[in-house]
Structure formats: structure tokens, C-alpha cells
Amino acid sequence: MRKYWHVIGIGLQNNLTYRFNYLTRTLFSFIPLFAMLSLWQKIYAGNSSAHGGWTKAEMVFYYLMVAVTDVFTAVNEDDWQIAADIREGAISQFLLKPIDYLTYRLCLFVSGRLAFIMMAGIPLVVFIFCYRSYFMLPASATAALVFPVSMLLTALLQFFISYGMAMLAFWLLEISTFIFILFAFEYIASGHMFPLSLLPPPLFHVIMFTPFPYQLYFPVCVYMGKIAGADLWTGLLMQFAWVLLAYAFARFMWQRGVRKYSAFGG
């Protein structure tokens, strides 16, 4: 394990080299968030009653929690970097050395999140402070305990799905179209744009059987108490199952891809 701890350390140093880039990315990410908050405040200004079971305070806090969850779990450029490693032949070294490529990339993902949290933490805290009147504590002690577990599973799920998609680079020279399509599905079906419970019930129940809600909507709703009781434990089990399936998918794509791989460069 020492070699992987070393990878995390090196990755952290490399990421902190581009700390201004992280800071800029964080500041610009607040623009769509501020737009969504302004939109919902206008909606509730005309009608202060709850919409789809969400009060104004709950809706604003939901988007604040979306921002927090993104900082801790989002995959930024890992899929592009993995695809570049395959395309440029850089993975050849991992076929000859006692290093597991998936674990190596997972360590780099962890280091990238740590660096991003360090740089994005202060702007995020300032942004939340501006909306402090809407801040809510965890809905219950159970929610407070389950939320960080769900956040960890969210990060792993996002990473394994992105890793598996990046493996398409073994067969395709350019995979950007597939990554953008996946991002579009994730952005809508994970709850970035709006809480999924606002969807018609049949569509909502169908989406909850996909991995996308467990990439954002589920952990946020657990914290807020929107998902509790038996639904909480069922959802957590579903999330864990999707993490295992995504991991198996990532391993499968690597094993099949390596068989087809022809080393160039690297």
C-alpha cells in the first residue's frame, strides 16, 4: 500500500501546482448555481406554497448541498486523462510493473478531490454564508451518520462509471461524444437541475432504478430527511449495489481492452 500512498502524495503535489485553475473553476461553477437559486426564488416569490413537497428554504438548501456534494465527489478530468493514457501508450508501463492501473487512477482521483477541496473550500464557505439563513442541520442522527457513507459511495460510483467509459479508448480513437452524452444524462437524471421528486411519479420511479440518482440526489435527500426509514436503507443498498456493478464494469472493460491493446509511444 505504500506505493499507492506515494501516488496520492505525488498527485496532491501535482494538483496543487494548478491551484489557481481550481480556484477559477470553483468561482465560475457558482454562476449556474446562482442562476438556479435566483430562478427558484422568483418562482416562490409568486407563490410561497410548497412545490412538489419542497418549500422555498428546502429548495435553496438543496442546491447548496448539490454544490457541496460536487466538491467532494465530482469527477473532473479523470476520464480524459485515462483515455489519453491509452491513446498515447502511457499505460504500457502499468502492464510491466506491479501496479494496478485502476487503483493507481483511484489514488489520483482522491488526490485531485483533496486538492480541489482545499482550493474550493473557502469560496464555497463564503457562498454558503451568503445563504446562511437557509442552512439546515441533518434531519436526524441517522441522516448525519448515513450521509458521509452515501457521499463516499457517490464518489466511488462516479469514478468507476467514468473509468469504465474511458476504457472505450481501447476501441475508439475519440470518445468525447460518449463522455458528453453520459454527462448530459448524469446532469439531468442525477438531480443537478432540479430535485428528481418533481418528476411525474412513473418517470421518477424508473430513474431511481438507474445509477444516476445515487450520484447526487440520494445523498442530498438523505441529509435533508426527504428519504428516511425503509426507503433510506433500501436506497443505500441500491447505491452500494450500483457501486459494485460499476466496479465490475470497470474491471471488465479493462480486461477486454488490454487484450486488444497495441502499444504506441509511452
PDB file of C-alpha atoms in Angstrom:
ATOM      1  CA  MET A   1       0.000   0.000   0.000  1.00  0.00           C
ATOM      2  CA  ARG A   2       2.945   2.355   0.475  1.00  0.00           C
ATOM      3  CA  LYS A   3       3.317   2.848  -3.263  1.00  0.00           C
ATOM      4  CA  TYR A   4      -0.304   3.955  -3.546  1.00  0.00           C
ATOM      5  CA  TRP A   5       0.060   6.366  -0.631  1.00  0.00           C
ATOM      6  CA  HIS A   6       3.051   7.739  -2.537  1.00  0.00           C
ATOM      7  CA  VAL A   7       0.857   8.130  -5.640  1.00  0.00           C
ATOM      8  CA  ILE A   8      -1.647  10.147  -3.589  1.00  0.00           C
ATOM      9  CA  GLY A   9       1.163  12.373  -2.305  1.00  0.00           C
ATOM     10  CA  ILE A  10       2.616  12.967  -5.761  1.00  0.00           C
ATOM     11  CA  GLY A  11      -0.854  13.553  -7.194  1.00  0.00           C
ATOM     12  CA  LEU A  12      -1.628  16.075  -4.484  1.00  0.00           C
ATOM     13  CA  GLN A  13       1.579  17.990  -5.232  1.00  0.00           C
ATOM     14  CA  ASN A  14       0.865  17.985  -8.961  1.00  0.00           C
ATOM     15  CA  ASN A  15      -2.710  19.166  -8.467  1.00  0.00           C
ATOM     16  CA  LEU A  16      -1.699  21.972  -6.130  1.00  0.00           C
ATOM     17  CA  THR A  17       0.579  23.247  -8.868  1.00  0.00           C
ATOM     18  CA  TYR A  18      -2.602  24.298 -10.675  1.00  0.00           C
ATOM     19  CA  ARG A  19      -4.365  25.743  -7.638  1.00  0.00           C
ATOM     20  CA  PHE A  20      -5.320  28.952  -9.489  1.00  0.00           C
ATOM     21  CA  ASN A  21      -7.081  26.790 -12.069  1.00  0.00           C
ATOM     22  CA  TYR A  22      -9.085  25.109  -9.292  1.00  0.00           C
ATOM     23  CA  LEU A  23      -9.974  28.453  -7.760  1.00  0.00           C
ATOM     24  CA  THR A  24     -11.133  29.845 -11.112  1.00  0.00           C
ATOM     25  CA  ARG A  25     -13.168  26.712 -11.857  1.00  0.00           C
ATOM     26  CA  THR A  26     -14.859  26.969  -8.457  1.00  0.00           C
ATOM     27  CA  LEU A  27     -15.771  30.618  -8.898  1.00  0.00           C
ATOM     28  CA  PHE A  28     -17.237  30.041 -12.359  1.00  0.00           C
ATOM     29  CA  SER A  29     -19.180  26.995 -11.137  1.00  0.00           C
ATOM     30  CA  PHE A  30     -21.122  29.332  -8.850  1.00  0.00           C
ATOM     31  CA  ILE A  31     -22.620  31.148 -11.859  1.00  0.00           C
ATOM     32  CA  PRO A  32     -25.109  28.407 -12.895  1.00  0.00           C
ATOM     33  CA  LEU A  33     -25.759  27.664  -9.214  1.00  0.00           C
ATOM     34  CA  PHE A  34     -26.590  31.313  -8.553  1.00  0.00           C
ATOM     35  CA  ALA A  35     -28.807  31.340 -11.656  1.00  0.00           C
ATOM     36  CA  MET A  36     -30.790  28.311 -10.428  1.00  0.00           C
ATOM     37  CA  LEU A  37     -31.172  29.804  -6.955  1.00  0.00           C
ATOM     38  CA  SER A  38     -32.396  33.084  -8.445  1.00  0.00           C
ATOM     39  CA  LEU A  39     -34.854  31.218 -10.675  1.00  0.00           C
ATOM     40  CA  TRP A  40     -36.425  29.282  -7.799  1.00  0.00           C
ATOM     41  CA  GLN A  41     -36.567  32.363  -5.603  1.00  0.00           C
ATOM     42  CA  LYS A  42     -38.558  34.082  -8.357  1.00  0.00           C
ATOM     43  CA  ILE A  43     -40.862  31.051  -8.644  1.00  0.00           C
ATOM     44  CA  TYR A  44     -41.538  31.035  -4.919  1.00  0.00           C
ATOM     45  CA  ALA A  45     -41.926  34.826  -4.830  1.00  0.00           C
ATOM     46  CA  GLY A  46     -45.117  34.499  -6.863  1.00  0.00           C
ATOM     47  CA  ASN A  47     -46.379  31.527  -4.854  1.00  0.00           C
ATOM     48  CA  SER A  48     -44.867  30.876  -1.435  1.00  0.00           C
ATOM     49  CA  SER A  49     -46.548  27.480  -1.049  1.00  0.00           C
ATOM     50  CA  ALA A  50     -44.560  24.274  -1.421  1.00  0.00           C
ATOM     51  CA  HIS A  51     -43.888  22.981  -4.930  1.00  0.00           C
ATOM     52  CA  GLY A  52     -43.844  19.208  -5.223  1.00  0.00           C
ATOM     53  CA  GLY A  53     -43.402  18.918  -1.461  1.00  0.00           C
ATOM     54  CA  TRP A  54     -40.453  21.349  -1.405  1.00  0.00           C
ATOM     55  CA  THR A  55     -40.610  24.647   0.455  1.00  0.00           C
ATOM     56  CA  LYS A  56     -38.542  27.637  -0.652  1.00  0.00           C
ATOM     57  CA  ALA A  57     -35.993  27.112   2.137  1.00  0.00           C
ATOM     58  CA  GLU A  58     -35.662  23.406   1.280  1.00  0.00           C
ATOM     59  CA  MET A  59     -35.220  24.122  -2.422  1.00  0.00           C
ATOM     60  CA  VAL A  60     -32.482  26.710  -1.841  1.00  0.00           C
ATOM     61  CA  PHE A  61     -30.690  24.437   0.606  1.00  0.00           C
ATOM     62  CA  TYR A  62     -30.960  21.551  -1.862  1.00  0.00           C
ATOM     63  CA  TYR A  63     -28.872  23.480  -4.393  1.00  0.00           C
ATOM     64  CA  LEU A  64     -26.367  24.450  -1.709  1.00  0.00           C
ATOM     65  CA  MET A  65     -25.956  20.756  -0.876  1.00  0.00           C
ATOM     66  CA  VAL A  66     -25.577  19.984  -4.585  1.00  0.00           C
ATOM     67  CA  ALA A  67     -22.582  22.332  -4.627  1.00  0.00           C
ATOM     68  CA  VAL A  68     -21.094  20.704  -1.514  1.00  0.00           C
ATOM     69  CA  THR A  69     -21.578  17.183  -2.889  1.00  0.00           C
ATOM     70  CA  ASP A  70     -19.997  18.160  -6.200  1.00  0.00           C
ATOM     71  CA  VAL A  71     -16.880  19.485  -4.464  1.00  0.00           C
ATOM     72  CA  PHE A  72     -16.352  16.206  -2.624  1.00  0.00           C
ATOM     73  CA  THR A  73     -17.356  13.671  -5.280  1.00  0.00           C
ATOM     74  CA  ALA A  74     -17.318  15.024  -8.848  1.00  0.00           C
ATOM     75  CA  VAL A  75     -15.030  13.526 -11.494  1.00  0.00           C
ATOM     76  CA  ASN A  76     -13.425  16.364 -13.414  1.00  0.00           C
ATOM     77  CA  GLU A  77     -10.764  15.293 -15.904  1.00  0.00           C
ATOM     78  CA  ASP A  78     -10.004  11.722 -14.859  1.00  0.00           C
ATOM     79  CA  ASP A  79     -11.824  10.155 -17.819  1.00  0.00           C
ATOM     80  CA  TRP A  80      -9.988  12.397 -20.292  1.00  0.00           C
ATOM     81  CA  GLN A  81      -6.637  11.605 -18.681  1.00  0.00           C
ATOM     82  CA  ILE A  82      -7.298   7.852 -18.728  1.00  0.00           C
ATOM     83  CA  ALA A  83      -8.308   7.998 -22.387  1.00  0.00           C
ATOM     84  CA  ALA A  84      -5.124   9.964 -23.140  1.00  0.00           C
ATOM     85  CA  ASP A  85      -3.004   7.351 -21.328  1.00  0.00           C
ATOM     86  CA  ILE A  86      -4.492   4.641 -23.533  1.00  0.00           C
ATOM     87  CA  ARG A  87      -4.298   6.624 -26.759  1.00  0.00           C
ATOM     88  CA  GLU A  88      -0.697   7.721 -26.193  1.00  0.00           C
ATOM     89  CA  GLY A  89       0.547   4.365 -24.926  1.00  0.00           C
ATOM     90  CA  ALA A  90       1.334   5.566 -21.400  1.00  0.00           C
ATOM     91  CA  ILE A  91      -0.415   2.563 -19.852  1.00  0.00           C
ATOM     92  CA  SER A  92       2.277   0.236 -21.245  1.00  0.00           C
ATOM     93  CA  GLN A  93       4.325   0.806 -18.098  1.00  0.00           C
ATOM     94  CA  PHE A  94       1.464  -0.438 -15.918  1.00  0.00           C
ATOM     95  CA  LEU A  95       1.367  -3.713 -17.822  1.00  0.00           C
ATOM     96  CA  LEU A  96       5.002  -4.330 -16.875  1.00  0.00           C
ATOM     97  CA  LYS A  97       5.049  -3.096 -13.284  1.00  0.00           C
ATOM     98  CA  PRO A  98       3.322  -4.421 -10.111  1.00  0.00           C
ATOM     99  CA  ILE A  99       0.854  -1.524 -10.078  1.00  0.00           C
ATOM    100  CA  ASP A 100      -2.871  -1.932 -10.610  1.00  0.00           C
ATOM    101  CA  TYR A 101      -3.987   0.788 -13.013  1.00  0.00           C
ATOM    102  CA  LEU A 102      -7.487   1.147 -11.567  1.00  0.00           C
ATOM    103  CA  THR A 103      -6.098   1.572  -8.035  1.00  0.00           C
ATOM    104  CA  TYR A 104      -3.492   3.997  -9.384  1.00  0.00           C
ATOM    105  CA  ARG A 105      -6.188   6.137 -11.034  1.00  0.00           C
ATOM    106  CA  LEU A 106      -8.373   5.923  -7.916  1.00  0.00           C
ATOM    107  CA  CYS A 107      -5.474   7.316  -5.870  1.00  0.00           C
ATOM    108  CA  LEU A 108      -5.090  10.180  -8.337  1.00  0.00           C
ATOM    109  CA  PHE A 109      -8.833  10.807  -8.123  1.00  0.00           C
ATOM    110  CA  VAL A 110      -8.557  11.021  -4.317  1.00  0.00           C
ATOM    111  CA  SER A 111      -5.604  13.414  -4.527  1.00  0.00           C
ATOM    112  CA  GLY A 112      -7.486  15.550  -7.046  1.00  0.00           C
ATOM    113  CA  ARG A 113     -10.517  15.764  -4.745  1.00  0.00           C
ATOM    114  CA  LEU A 114      -8.320  16.684  -1.760  1.00  0.00           C
ATOM    115  CA  ALA A 115      -6.616  19.454  -3.726  1.00  0.00           C
ATOM    116  CA  PHE A 116      -9.952  20.715  -5.049  1.00  0.00           C
ATOM    117  CA  ILE A 117     -11.460  20.763  -1.553  1.00  0.00           C
ATOM    118  CA  MET A 118      -8.513  22.790  -0.247  1.00  0.00           C
ATOM    119  CA  MET A 119      -8.862  25.364  -3.022  1.00  0.00           C
ATOM    120  CA  ALA A 120     -12.662  25.389  -3.323  1.00  0.00           C
ATOM    121  CA  GLY A 121     -13.377  25.229   0.391  1.00  0.00           C
ATOM    122  CA  ILE A 122     -13.061  28.944   1.172  1.00  0.00           C
ATOM    123  CA  PRO A 123     -15.174  30.228  -1.792  1.00  0.00           C
ATOM    124  CA  LEU A 124     -17.777  27.561  -1.052  1.00  0.00           C
ATOM    125  CA  VAL A 125     -17.963  28.530   2.624  1.00  0.00           C
ATOM    126  CA  VAL A 126     -18.342  32.196   1.642  1.00  0.00           C
ATOM    127  CA  PHE A 127     -21.122  31.310  -0.793  1.00  0.00           C
ATOM    128  CA  ILE A 128     -22.960  29.230   1.800  1.00  0.00           C
ATOM    129  CA  PHE A 129     -22.502  32.036   4.344  1.00  0.00           C
ATOM    130  CA  CYS A 130     -24.359  34.388   1.999  1.00  0.00           C
ATOM    131  CA  TYR A 131     -27.300  31.945   2.131  1.00  0.00           C
ATOM    132  CA  ARG A 132     -26.826  31.036   5.795  1.00  0.00           C
ATOM    133  CA  SER A 133     -30.489  31.775   6.588  1.00  0.00           C
ATOM    134  CA  TYR A 134     -31.405  28.687   4.562  1.00  0.00           C
ATOM    135  CA  PHE A 135     -28.850  26.367   6.188  1.00  0.00           C
ATOM    136  CA  MET A 136     -30.223  23.206   7.762  1.00  0.00           C
ATOM    137  CA  LEU A 137     -28.696  20.653  10.092  1.00  0.00           C
ATOM    138  CA  PRO A 138     -29.063  16.945   9.258  1.00  0.00           C
ATOM    139  CA  ALA A 139     -32.683  15.870   9.576  1.00  0.00           C
ATOM    140  CA  SER A 140     -31.828  13.209  12.169  1.00  0.00           C
ATOM    141  CA  ALA A 141     -28.936  11.392  13.817  1.00  0.00           C
ATOM    142  CA  THR A 142     -29.410   8.581  11.302  1.00  0.00           C
ATOM    143  CA  ALA A 143     -29.158  11.046   8.424  1.00  0.00           C
ATOM    144  CA  ALA A 144     -25.976  12.523   9.918  1.00  0.00           C
ATOM    145  CA  LEU A 145     -24.379   9.063  10.081  1.00  0.00           C
ATOM    146  CA  VAL A 146     -25.577   7.742   6.721  1.00  0.00           C
ATOM    147  CA  PHE A 147     -24.845  10.903   4.722  1.00  0.00           C
ATOM    148  CA  PRO A 148     -20.999  10.623   4.737  1.00  0.00           C
ATOM    149  CA  VAL A 149     -21.261   6.916   3.878  1.00  0.00           C
ATOM    150  CA  SER A 150     -23.527   7.757   0.950  1.00  0.00           C
ATOM    151  CA  MET A 151     -21.130  10.530  -0.121  1.00  0.00           C
ATOM    152  CA  LEU A 152     -18.259   8.033  -0.210  1.00  0.00           C
ATOM    153  CA  LEU A 153     -20.335   5.627  -2.310  1.00  0.00           C
ATOM    154  CA  THR A 154     -21.299   8.524  -4.582  1.00  0.00           C
ATOM    155  CA  ALA A 155     -17.644   9.363  -5.225  1.00  0.00           C
ATOM    156  CA  LEU A 156     -16.780   5.714  -5.959  1.00  0.00           C
ATOM    157  CA  LEU A 157     -19.792   5.311  -8.248  1.00  0.00           C
ATOM    158  CA  GLN A 158     -18.899   8.389 -10.263  1.00  0.00           C
ATOM    159  CA  PHE A 159     -15.275   7.326 -10.545  1.00  0.00           C
ATOM    160  CA  PHE A 160     -15.954   3.724 -11.619  1.00  0.00           C
ATOM    161  CA  ILE A 161     -18.503   4.802 -14.243  1.00  0.00           C
ATOM    162  CA  SER A 162     -16.100   7.391 -15.655  1.00  0.00           C
ATOM    163  CA  TYR A 163     -13.247   4.867 -15.608  1.00  0.00           C
ATOM    164  CA  GLY A 164     -15.349   2.286 -17.448  1.00  0.00           C
ATOM    165  CA  MET A 165     -16.387   4.829 -20.087  1.00  0.00           C
ATOM    166  CA  ALA A 166     -12.780   5.935 -20.556  1.00  0.00           C
ATOM    167  CA  MET A 167     -11.880   2.336 -21.385  1.00  0.00           C
ATOM    168  CA  LEU A 168     -13.693   2.848 -24.706  1.00  0.00           C
ATOM    169  CA  ALA A 169     -10.434   4.473 -25.818  1.00  0.00           C
ATOM    170  CA  PHE A 170      -9.111   0.940 -26.352  1.00  0.00           C
ATOM    171  CA  TRP A 171     -11.520   0.626 -29.284  1.00  0.00           C
ATOM    172  CA  LEU A 172     -12.189   4.242 -30.326  1.00  0.00           C
ATOM    173  CA  LEU A 173      -9.738   6.999 -31.116  1.00  0.00           C
ATOM    174  CA  GLU A 174     -12.065   9.747 -29.863  1.00  0.00           C
ATOM    175  CA  ILE A 175     -14.536   9.155 -27.029  1.00  0.00           C
ATOM    176  CA  SER A 176     -15.530  12.752 -26.258  1.00  0.00           C
ATOM    177  CA  THR A 177     -19.012  12.266 -27.762  1.00  0.00           C
ATOM    178  CA  PHE A 178     -19.756   9.366 -25.416  1.00  0.00           C
ATOM    179  CA  ILE A 179     -18.438  11.308 -22.406  1.00  0.00           C
ATOM    180  CA  PHE A 180     -20.627  14.312 -23.236  1.00  0.00           C
ATOM    181  CA  ILE A 181     -23.683  12.082 -23.691  1.00  0.00           C
ATOM    182  CA  LEU A 182     -23.035  10.434 -20.324  1.00  0.00           C
ATOM    183  CA  PHE A 183     -22.529  13.852 -18.704  1.00  0.00           C
ATOM    184  CA  ALA A 184     -25.861  15.062 -20.133  1.00  0.00           C
ATOM    185  CA  PHE A 185     -27.692  12.043 -18.665  1.00  0.00           C
ATOM    186  CA  GLU A 186     -25.919  12.457 -15.329  1.00  0.00           C
ATOM    187  CA  TYR A 187     -26.658  16.182 -15.146  1.00  0.00           C
ATOM    188  CA  ILE A 188     -30.395  15.700 -15.600  1.00  0.00           C
ATOM    189  CA  ALA A 189     -31.026  12.284 -14.022  1.00  0.00           C
ATOM    190  CA  SER A 190     -28.752  12.799 -11.004  1.00  0.00           C
ATOM    191  CA  GLY A 191     -30.697  15.830  -9.769  1.00  0.00           C
ATOM    192  CA  HIS A 192     -28.326  18.636 -10.707  1.00  0.00           C
ATOM    193  CA  MET A 193     -31.020  20.678 -12.434  1.00  0.00           C
ATOM    194  CA  PHE A 194     -33.880  20.036 -10.002  1.00  0.00           C
ATOM    195  CA  PRO A 195     -34.917  17.528  -7.317  1.00  0.00           C
ATOM    196  CA  LEU A 196     -35.978  14.340  -9.058  1.00  0.00           C
ATOM    197  CA  SER A 197     -39.126  14.043  -6.944  1.00  0.00           C
ATOM    198  CA  LEU A 198     -40.581  16.893  -9.038  1.00  0.00           C
ATOM    199  CA  LEU A 199     -40.788  14.493 -11.991  1.00  0.00           C
ATOM    200  CA  PRO A 200     -44.002  12.570 -12.726  1.00  0.00           C
ATOM    201  CA  PRO A 201     -44.143   9.539 -10.364  1.00  0.00           C
ATOM    202  CA  PRO A 202     -43.770   6.836 -13.078  1.00  0.00           C
ATOM    203  CA  LEU A 203     -40.677   8.526 -14.534  1.00  0.00           C
ATOM    204  CA  PHE A 204     -39.262   9.165 -11.056  1.00  0.00           C
ATOM    205  CA  HIS A 205     -39.558   5.500 -10.070  1.00  0.00           C
ATOM    206  CA  VAL A 206     -37.906   4.383 -13.331  1.00  0.00           C
ATOM    207  CA  ILE A 207     -34.962   6.760 -12.842  1.00  0.00           C
ATOM    208  CA  MET A 208     -34.478   5.557  -9.257  1.00  0.00           C
ATOM    209  CA  PHE A 209     -33.602   2.129 -10.653  1.00  0.00           C
ATOM    210  CA  THR A 210     -30.683   3.657 -12.603  1.00  0.00           C
ATOM    211  CA  PRO A 211     -27.320   4.643 -11.071  1.00  0.00           C
ATOM    212  CA  PHE A 212     -27.769   8.361 -11.755  1.00  0.00           C
ATOM    213  CA  PRO A 213     -29.838   9.432  -8.703  1.00  0.00           C
ATOM    214  CA  TYR A 214     -27.228   7.858  -6.430  1.00  0.00           C
ATOM    215  CA  GLN A 215     -24.601  10.206  -7.853  1.00  0.00           C
ATOM    216  CA  LEU A 216     -26.173  13.247  -6.186  1.00  0.00           C
ATOM    217  CA  TYR A 217     -29.920  13.276  -5.454  1.00  0.00           C
ATOM    218  CA  PHE A 218     -29.892  10.386  -2.985  1.00  0.00           C
ATOM    219  CA  PRO A 219     -27.162  11.614  -0.566  1.00  0.00           C
ATOM    220  CA  VAL A 220     -28.596  15.143  -0.540  1.00  0.00           C
ATOM    221  CA  CYS A 221     -32.107  13.870   0.210  1.00  0.00           C
ATOM    222  CA  VAL A 222     -30.739  11.596   2.931  1.00  0.00           C
ATOM    223  CA  TYR A 223     -29.172  14.620   4.646  1.00  0.00           C
ATOM    224  CA  MET A 224     -32.395  16.629   4.336  1.00  0.00           C
ATOM    225  CA  GLY A 225     -34.615  13.794   5.563  1.00  0.00           C
ATOM    226  CA  LYS A 226     -36.508  13.580   2.264  1.00  0.00           C
ATOM    227  CA  ILE A 227     -35.522   9.913   2.162  1.00  0.00           C
ATOM    228  CA  ALA A 228     -35.881   8.171   5.515  1.00  0.00           C
ATOM    229  CA  GLY A 229     -36.980   4.956   7.165  1.00  0.00           C
ATOM    230  CA  ALA A 230     -37.132   1.847   4.984  1.00  0.00           C
ATOM    231  CA  ASP A 231     -36.592   3.936   1.829  1.00  0.00           C
ATOM    232  CA  LEU A 232     -33.259   5.130   3.218  1.00  0.00           C
ATOM    233  CA  TRP A 233     -31.886   1.626   3.808  1.00  0.00           C
ATOM    234  CA  THR A 234     -33.270   0.331   0.524  1.00  0.00           C
ATOM    235  CA  GLY A 235     -31.706   3.269  -1.299  1.00  0.00           C
ATOM    236  CA  LEU A 236     -28.366   2.779   0.445  1.00  0.00           C
ATOM    237  CA  LEU A 237     -28.401  -0.883  -0.544  1.00  0.00           C
ATOM    238  CA  MET A 238     -29.200   0.099  -4.145  1.00  0.00           C
ATOM    239  CA  GLN A 239     -26.363   2.603  -4.112  1.00  0.00           C
ATOM    240  CA  PHE A 240     -23.921   0.002  -2.814  1.00  0.00           C
ATOM    241  CA  ALA A 241     -25.110  -2.477  -5.454  1.00  0.00           C
ATOM    242  CA  TRP A 242     -24.539   0.085  -8.220  1.00  0.00           C
ATOM    243  CA  VAL A 243     -21.015   0.734  -6.895  1.00  0.00           C
ATOM    244  CA  LEU A 244     -20.253  -2.993  -7.116  1.00  0.00           C
ATOM    245  CA  LEU A 245     -21.730  -3.199 -10.625  1.00  0.00           C
ATOM    246  CA  ALA A 246     -19.782  -0.125 -11.747  1.00  0.00           C
ATOM    247  CA  TYR A 247     -16.581  -1.622 -10.306  1.00  0.00           C
ATOM    248  CA  ALA A 248     -17.225  -4.923 -12.117  1.00  0.00           C
ATOM    249  CA  PHE A 249     -17.923  -2.974 -15.312  1.00  0.00           C
ATOM    250  CA  ALA A 250     -14.647  -1.042 -14.935  1.00  0.00           C
ATOM    251  CA  ARG A 251     -12.656  -4.262 -14.400  1.00  0.00           C
ATOM    252  CA  PHE A 252     -14.395  -5.980 -17.313  1.00  0.00           C
ATOM    253  CA  MET A 253     -13.683  -3.105 -19.703  1.00  0.00           C
ATOM    254  CA  TRP A 254     -10.010  -3.046 -18.666  1.00  0.00           C
ATOM    255  CA  GLN A 255      -9.549  -6.799 -19.145  1.00  0.00           C
ATOM    256  CA  ARG A 256     -11.210  -6.769 -22.560  1.00  0.00           C
ATOM    257  CA  GLY A 257      -9.404  -3.614 -23.607  1.00  0.00           C
ATOM    258  CA  VAL A 258      -5.942  -4.854 -22.681  1.00  0.00           C
ATOM    259  CA  ARG A 259      -6.454  -7.869 -24.954  1.00  0.00           C
ATOM    260  CA  LYS A 260      -6.979  -5.509 -27.867  1.00  0.00           C
ATOM    261  CA  TYR A 261      -4.318  -3.006 -26.836  1.00  0.00           C
ATOM    262  CA  SER A 262      -1.362  -2.321 -29.124  1.00  0.00           C
ATOM    263  CA  ALA A 263       1.296  -0.167 -27.514  1.00  0.00           C
ATOM    264  CA  PHE A 264       2.307   3.018 -29.285  1.00  0.00           C
ATOM    265  CA  GLY A 265       4.575   5.535 -27.630  1.00  0.00           C
ATOM    266  CA  GLY A 266       4.684   5.531 -23.845  1.00  0.00           C
TER     267      GLY A 266
END
